[in-house]
Amino acid sequence: MIDITYDVRADANGKDPDSHSATLRRYHKLLWSKPLPNGADFTLSATRPGTYLHHHSDLGEFFLASDSVMQTFSRWELTKHLVSQLPEVDITTFQTLGYTIGGMMIFPGNRVDAKMTINGARGFTRRIADRFDLTLECIRRHYDGQHSPLTDVLARYRDFFALFEDFPGYVDFFLLDDLVTPDGRDIRFFMPFDDFVFPAVPRDVASYMEFRRRSMCFMEARNRRILNWCEWQRSP
């Protein structure tokens, strides 16, 4: 059903897997077409021209796009001097795991008032630096009515986040449990959290290796959780 070891770059023909991997789109459709916390079906369609995944019902209309959310910083100018000191295999394994389904999410892909999407804002906002742990903290604060560096962009898609009712509902739906503490109140950050102080990137080799370790642990755990969910779905 879903191969949690599959590198979605394999069928993207050298292009961006988020838009060109048919396998990734199929995986997203299979995983996220399911009942919402209120019991309503959130069925996704991959047949609307020009749209990655689409939902239209009494719940509203949603245009969704894939996002490879796990940043490795292997190509960032700020971290090139760190990455160059590491064995190439350490970077390659990090990147490969990031292109499995455990490193993928969907977010609304339509622009509202010609402004940035969530995907764009994550990468453009220096205090987030494309990190998914910091993005999830912003989403947690969105549900709690607190300010974050992504307050404005998340508010533009409030109807999407309302589908999941609250932060625990969002975490449960997207199988993100391994990135939050057991009580669901806090994020398990990939680096010590400094309340979004810039720069949000590793500053030395030791901090990069710890960032890598925590990131990979999360992706491996989420892949297992995805596999378990798929097996549960198939059970009688």
mmCIF file of C-alpha atoms in Angstrom:
data_model
loop_
_atom_site.group_PDB
_atom_site.id
_atom_site.type_symbol
_atom_site.label_atom_id
_atom_site.label_comp_id
_atom_site.label_asym_id
_atom_site.label_seq_id
_atom_site.Cartn_x
_atom_site.Cartn_y
_atom_site.Cartn_z
ATOM 1 C CA MET A 1 0.000 0.000 0.000
ATOM 2 C CA ILE A 2 2.664 2.501 1.118
ATOM 3 C CA ASP A 3 6.404 1.846 1.092
ATOM 4 C CA ILE A 4 7.878 3.931 3.910
ATOM 5 C CA THR A 5 11.385 3.443 2.491
ATOM 6 C CA TYR A 6 10.502 4.785 -0.966
ATOM 7 C CA ASP A 7 12.513 7.842 -2.045
ATOM 8 C CA VAL A 8 9.970 9.963 -3.905
ATOM 9 C CA ARG A 9 12.709 11.482 -6.051
ATOM 10 C CA ALA A 10 12.855 8.134 -7.859
ATOM 11 C CA ASP A 11 9.861 8.834 -10.101
ATOM 12 C CA ALA A 12 10.185 12.623 -10.307
ATOM 13 C CA ASN A 13 12.532 12.518 -13.319
ATOM 14 C CA GLY A 14 14.990 14.908 -11.713
ATOM 15 C CA LYS A 15 12.293 17.465 -10.930
ATOM 16 C CA ASP A 16 10.661 18.539 -7.664
ATOM 17 C CA PRO A 17 8.953 15.454 -6.159
ATOM 18 C CA ASP A 18 6.339 17.661 -4.508
ATOM 19 C CA SER A 19 4.864 18.334 -7.932
ATOM 20 C CA HIS A 20 6.252 15.569 -10.160
ATOM 21 C CA SER A 21 6.242 12.309 -8.151
ATOM 22 C CA ALA A 22 3.072 10.359 -8.961
ATOM 23 C CA THR A 23 3.860 7.991 -6.096
ATOM 24 C CA LEU A 24 4.005 10.815 -3.573
ATOM 25 C CA ARG A 25 0.679 12.209 -4.716
ATOM 26 C CA ARG A 26 -0.875 8.742 -4.459
ATOM 27 C CA TYR A 27 0.528 8.332 -0.948
ATOM 28 C CA HIS A 28 -0.861 11.707 0.147
ATOM 29 C CA LYS A 29 -4.272 10.861 -1.289
ATOM 30 C CA LEU A 30 -4.345 7.490 0.477
ATOM 31 C CA LEU A 31 -3.173 8.823 3.833
ATOM 32 C CA TRP A 32 -5.205 11.991 4.163
ATOM 33 C CA SER A 33 -8.512 10.929 2.592
ATOM 34 C CA LYS A 34 -10.147 9.945 5.859
ATOM 35 C CA PRO A 35 -12.641 11.136 8.469
ATOM 36 C CA LEU A 36 -11.960 14.416 10.245
ATOM 37 C CA PRO A 37 -12.246 14.745 14.034
ATOM 38 C CA ASN A 38 -15.950 15.622 13.655
ATOM 39 C CA GLY A 39 -16.555 12.445 11.652
ATOM 40 C CA ALA A 40 -17.015 14.125 8.266
ATOM 41 C CA ASP A 41 -15.192 12.522 5.351
ATOM 42 C CA PHE A 42 -12.262 14.502 3.976
ATOM 43 C CA THR A 43 -11.969 12.811 0.591
ATOM 44 C CA LEU A 44 -9.232 14.104 -1.679
ATOM 45 C CA SER A 45 -9.356 14.094 -5.467
ATOM 46 C CA ALA A 46 -6.349 14.098 -7.793
ATOM 47 C CA THR A 47 -8.317 14.701 -10.983
ATOM 48 C CA ARG A 48 -8.912 18.462 -10.981
ATOM 49 C CA PRO A 49 -6.715 20.053 -13.687
ATOM 50 C CA GLY A 50 -3.950 22.260 -12.334
ATOM 51 C CA THR A 51 -4.543 21.155 -8.738
ATOM 52 C CA TYR A 52 -2.386 18.709 -6.779
ATOM 53 C CA LEU A 53 -5.164 17.484 -4.461
ATOM 54 C CA HIS A 54 -8.649 18.909 -4.099
ATOM 55 C CA HIS A 55 -11.596 18.658 -1.716
ATOM 56 C CA HIS A 56 -15.016 20.202 -2.228
ATOM 57 C CA SER A 57 -17.996 19.481 0.015
ATOM 58 C CA ASP A 58 -20.179 21.163 2.617
ATOM 59 C CA LEU A 59 -16.943 21.564 4.590
ATOM 60 C CA GLY A 60 -15.649 23.985 1.967
ATOM 61 C CA GLU A 61 -13.262 23.899 -0.956
ATOM 62 C CA PHE A 62 -9.579 23.216 -0.398
ATOM 63 C CA PHE A 63 -6.679 23.212 -2.855
ATOM 64 C CA LEU A 64 -3.795 21.272 -1.353
ATOM 65 C CA ALA A 65 -0.137 20.925 -2.288
ATOM 66 C CA SER A 66 2.675 18.673 -1.143
ATOM 67 C CA ASP A 67 5.576 20.042 0.877
ATOM 68 C CA SER A 68 8.809 18.208 1.671
ATOM 69 C CA VAL A 69 9.045 19.712 5.133
ATOM 70 C CA MET A 70 12.283 18.297 6.555
ATOM 71 C CA GLN A 71 15.112 20.770 6.004
ATOM 72 C CA THR A 72 18.676 19.385 5.924
ATOM 73 C CA PHE A 73 20.434 22.759 5.398
ATOM 74 C CA SER A 74 22.855 20.954 3.083
ATOM 75 C CA ARG A 75 22.542 23.699 0.442
ATOM 76 C CA TRP A 76 22.149 26.783 2.626
ATOM 77 C CA GLU A 77 24.920 29.394 2.505
ATOM 78 C CA LEU A 78 24.746 29.842 6.284
ATOM 79 C CA THR A 79 25.527 26.176 6.919
ATOM 80 C CA LYS A 80 27.738 25.160 3.981
ATOM 81 C CA HIS A 81 30.854 25.476 6.129
ATOM 82 C CA LEU A 82 29.350 23.004 8.619
ATOM 83 C CA VAL A 83 28.071 20.483 6.103
ATOM 84 C CA SER A 84 31.414 20.435 4.276
ATOM 85 C CA GLN A 85 33.071 19.075 7.433
ATOM 86 C CA LEU A 86 30.842 15.999 7.576
ATOM 87 C CA PRO A 87 31.137 12.679 5.737
ATOM 88 C CA GLU A 88 29.067 12.782 2.564
ATOM 89 C CA VAL A 89 27.205 9.649 3.643
ATOM 90 C CA ASP A 90 25.837 11.506 6.687
ATOM 91 C CA ILE A 91 24.272 14.138 4.457
ATOM 92 C CA THR A 92 23.059 11.649 1.855
ATOM 93 C CA THR A 93 21.262 9.467 4.392
ATOM 94 C CA PHE A 94 19.663 12.558 5.928
ATOM 95 C CA GLN A 95 18.434 13.753 2.542
ATOM 96 C CA THR A 96 17.167 10.322 1.491
ATOM 97 C CA LEU A 97 15.127 9.883 4.656
ATOM 98 C CA GLY A 98 13.704 13.365 4.121
ATOM 99 C CA TYR A 99 12.275 12.235 0.803
ATOM 100 C CA THR A 100 10.333 9.336 2.283
ATOM 101 C CA ILE A 101 6.674 9.843 3.172
ATOM 102 C CA GLY A 102 7.654 10.544 6.792
ATOM 103 C CA GLY A 103 9.193 13.821 5.639
ATOM 104 C CA MET A 104 6.165 14.978 3.667
ATOM 105 C CA MET A 105 3.095 17.074 4.449
ATOM 106 C CA ILE A 106 0.244 18.756 2.620
ATOM 107 C CA PHE A 107 -0.746 22.390 3.097
ATOM 108 C CA PRO A 108 -3.159 24.660 1.245
ATOM 109 C CA GLY A 109 -1.485 25.502 -2.050
ATOM 110 C CA ASN A 110 -3.697 28.341 -3.286
ATOM 111 C CA ARG A 111 -2.602 31.937 -2.788
ATOM 112 C CA VAL A 112 -4.971 34.159 -0.815
ATOM 113 C CA ASP A 113 -4.998 37.824 -1.873
ATOM 114 C CA ALA A 114 -1.859 37.117 -3.942
ATOM 115 C CA LYS A 115 0.135 36.583 -0.728
ATOM 116 C CA MET A 116 2.513 33.788 0.243
ATOM 117 C CA THR A 117 1.359 30.255 0.886
ATOM 118 C CA ILE A 118 2.391 28.435 4.065
ATOM 119 C CA ASN A 119 5.058 26.569 2.129
ATOM 120 C CA GLY A 120 6.531 29.806 0.800
ATOM 121 C CA ALA A 121 6.401 31.600 4.137
ATOM 122 C CA ARG A 122 8.158 28.742 5.942
ATOM 123 C CA GLY A 123 11.183 29.138 3.716
ATOM 124 C CA PHE A 124 11.108 32.935 3.427
ATOM 125 C CA THR A 125 10.730 33.679 7.159
ATOM 126 C CA ARG A 126 14.244 33.679 8.599
ATOM 127 C CA ARG A 127 13.065 32.909 12.123
ATOM 128 C CA ILE A 128 11.544 29.665 10.793
ATOM 129 C CA ALA A 129 14.224 28.798 8.214
ATOM 130 C CA ASP A 130 12.011 26.124 6.657
ATOM 131 C CA ARG A 131 12.165 24.003 9.824
ATOM 132 C CA PHE A 132 9.128 21.827 10.413
ATOM 133 C CA ASP A 133 9.455 21.759 14.202
ATOM 134 C CA LEU A 134 9.239 25.552 14.286
ATOM 135 C CA THR A 135 6.375 25.460 11.779
ATOM 136 C CA LEU A 136 4.468 23.084 14.036
ATOM 137 C CA GLU A 137 5.048 25.398 17.006
ATOM 138 C CA CYS A 138 3.507 28.200 14.943
ATOM 139 C CA ILE A 139 0.519 25.975 14.168
ATOM 140 C CA ARG A 140 0.168 25.141 17.871
ATOM 141 C CA ARG A 141 0.126 28.849 18.674
ATOM 142 C CA HIS A 142 -2.413 29.449 15.902
ATOM 143 C CA TYR A 143 -4.833 27.077 17.603
ATOM 144 C CA ASP A 144 -4.124 28.673 20.996
ATOM 145 C CA GLY A 145 -4.608 32.206 19.677
ATOM 146 C CA GLN A 146 -0.974 33.149 20.293
ATOM 147 C CA HIS A 147 1.355 35.160 18.067
ATOM 148 C CA SER A 148 4.140 33.560 16.014
ATOM 149 C CA PRO A 149 6.267 34.443 12.976
ATOM 150 C CA LEU A 150 3.647 32.696 10.802
ATOM 151 C CA THR A 151 0.563 34.250 12.409
ATOM 152 C CA ASP A 152 -0.597 36.096 9.300
ATOM 153 C CA VAL A 153 -0.126 33.288 6.793
ATOM 154 C CA LEU A 154 -1.769 30.678 9.024
ATOM 155 C CA ALA A 155 -4.709 33.017 9.597
ATOM 156 C CA ARG A 156 -5.231 33.243 5.839
ATOM 157 C CA TYR A 157 -5.921 29.505 5.879
ATOM 158 C CA ARG A 158 -7.944 29.410 9.084
ATOM 159 C CA ASP A 159 -10.725 27.426 7.378
ATOM 160 C CA PHE A 160 -8.277 24.616 6.655
ATOM 161 C CA PHE A 161 -7.008 24.445 10.232
ATOM 162 C CA ALA A 162 -10.567 24.600 11.554
ATOM 163 C CA LEU A 163 -11.202 21.224 9.921
ATOM 164 C CA PHE A 164 -9.129 19.569 12.654
ATOM 165 C CA GLU A 165 -10.810 21.501 15.510
ATOM 166 C CA ASP A 166 -7.725 21.909 17.707
ATOM 167 C CA PHE A 167 -4.011 21.222 17.835
ATOM 168 C CA PRO A 168 -4.338 17.620 19.091
ATOM 169 C CA GLY A 169 -6.781 16.975 16.263
ATOM 170 C CA TYR A 170 -4.300 18.326 13.715
ATOM 171 C CA VAL A 171 -1.428 16.290 15.163
ATOM 172 C CA ASP A 172 -3.494 13.109 15.235
ATOM 173 C CA PHE A 173 -4.828 13.538 11.699
ATOM 174 C CA PHE A 174 -1.387 14.005 10.146
ATOM 175 C CA LEU A 175 0.311 11.391 12.352
ATOM 176 C CA LEU A 176 2.674 13.910 13.935
ATOM 177 C CA ASP A 177 2.533 12.498 17.466
ATOM 178 C CA ASP A 178 6.277 11.880 17.553
ATOM 179 C CA LEU A 179 6.987 15.604 17.232
ATOM 180 C CA VAL A 180 5.039 16.530 20.363
ATOM 181 C CA THR A 181 5.399 15.612 24.022
ATOM 182 C CA PRO A 182 3.159 12.836 25.402
ATOM 183 C CA ASP A 183 0.686 15.361 26.829
ATOM 184 C CA GLY A 184 0.489 17.052 23.413
ATOM 185 C CA ARG A 185 1.242 20.493 24.843
ATOM 186 C CA ASP A 186 4.774 21.079 23.613
ATOM 187 C CA ILE A 187 6.922 20.489 20.539
ATOM 188 C CA ARG A 188 9.944 18.211 20.568
ATOM 189 C CA PHE A 189 12.271 20.684 18.896
ATOM 190 C CA PHE A 190 15.214 19.639 16.736
ATOM 191 C CA MET A 191 17.362 22.312 18.419
ATOM 192 C CA PRO A 192 17.047 24.103 21.768
ATOM 193 C CA PHE A 193 14.102 26.479 21.382
ATOM 194 C CA ASP A 194 14.879 30.188 21.765
ATOM 195 C CA ASP A 195 11.436 31.633 20.975
ATOM 196 C CA PHE A 196 12.204 32.170 17.297
ATOM 197 C CA VAL A 197 15.433 34.134 17.735
ATOM 198 C CA PHE A 198 17.365 34.432 14.440
ATOM 199 C CA PRO A 199 19.251 32.518 13.119
ATOM 200 C CA ALA A 200 17.200 29.349 13.340
ATOM 201 C CA VAL A 201 19.973 27.220 11.835
ATOM 202 C CA PRO A 202 22.736 25.139 13.462
ATOM 203 C CA ARG A 203 25.774 27.248 14.332
ATOM 204 C CA ASP A 204 28.458 24.585 14.686
ATOM 205 C CA VAL A 205 29.081 20.974 13.716
ATOM 206 C CA ALA A 206 27.908 19.594 17.054
ATOM 207 C CA SER A 207 24.574 21.414 16.886
ATOM 208 C CA TYR A 208 24.128 20.367 13.249
ATOM 209 C CA MET A 209 24.706 16.714 14.111
ATOM 210 C CA GLU A 210 22.202 16.941 16.962
ATOM 211 C CA PHE A 211 19.712 18.642 14.640
ATOM 212 C CA ARG A 212 20.267 15.838 12.139
ATOM 213 C CA ARG A 213 19.851 13.137 14.788
ATOM 214 C CA ARG A 214 16.590 14.530 16.144
ATOM 215 C CA SER A 215 15.198 15.163 12.666
ATOM 216 C CA MET A 216 15.966 11.628 11.535
ATOM 217 C CA CYS A 217 14.530 10.130 14.717
ATOM 218 C CA PHE A 218 11.277 11.965 14.060
ATOM 219 C CA MET A 219 11.072 10.867 10.420
ATOM 220 C CA GLU A 220 11.826 7.254 11.291
ATOM 221 C CA ALA A 221 9.191 7.298 14.037
ATOM 222 C CA ARG A 222 6.614 8.931 11.790
ATOM 223 C CA ASN A 223 7.301 6.403 9.046
ATOM 224 C CA ARG A 224 6.634 3.606 11.541
ATOM 225 C CA ARG A 225 3.467 5.352 12.673
ATOM 226 C CA ILE A 226 2.312 5.693 9.059
ATOM 227 C CA LEU A 227 3.015 2.007 8.432
ATOM 228 C CA ASN A 228 1.107 1.007 11.574
ATOM 229 C CA TRP A 229 -1.821 3.190 10.543
ATOM 230 C CA CYS A 230 -1.890 1.571 7.096
ATOM 231 C CA GLU A 231 -1.815 -1.908 8.610
ATOM 232 C CA TRP A 232 -4.624 -0.970 10.992
ATOM 233 C CA GLN A 233 -6.670 0.269 8.038
ATOM 234 C CA ARG A 234 -6.209 -3.062 6.273
ATOM 235 C CA SER A 235 -7.129 -5.194 9.281
ATOM 236 C CA PRO A 236 -10.621 -6.778 9.301
#
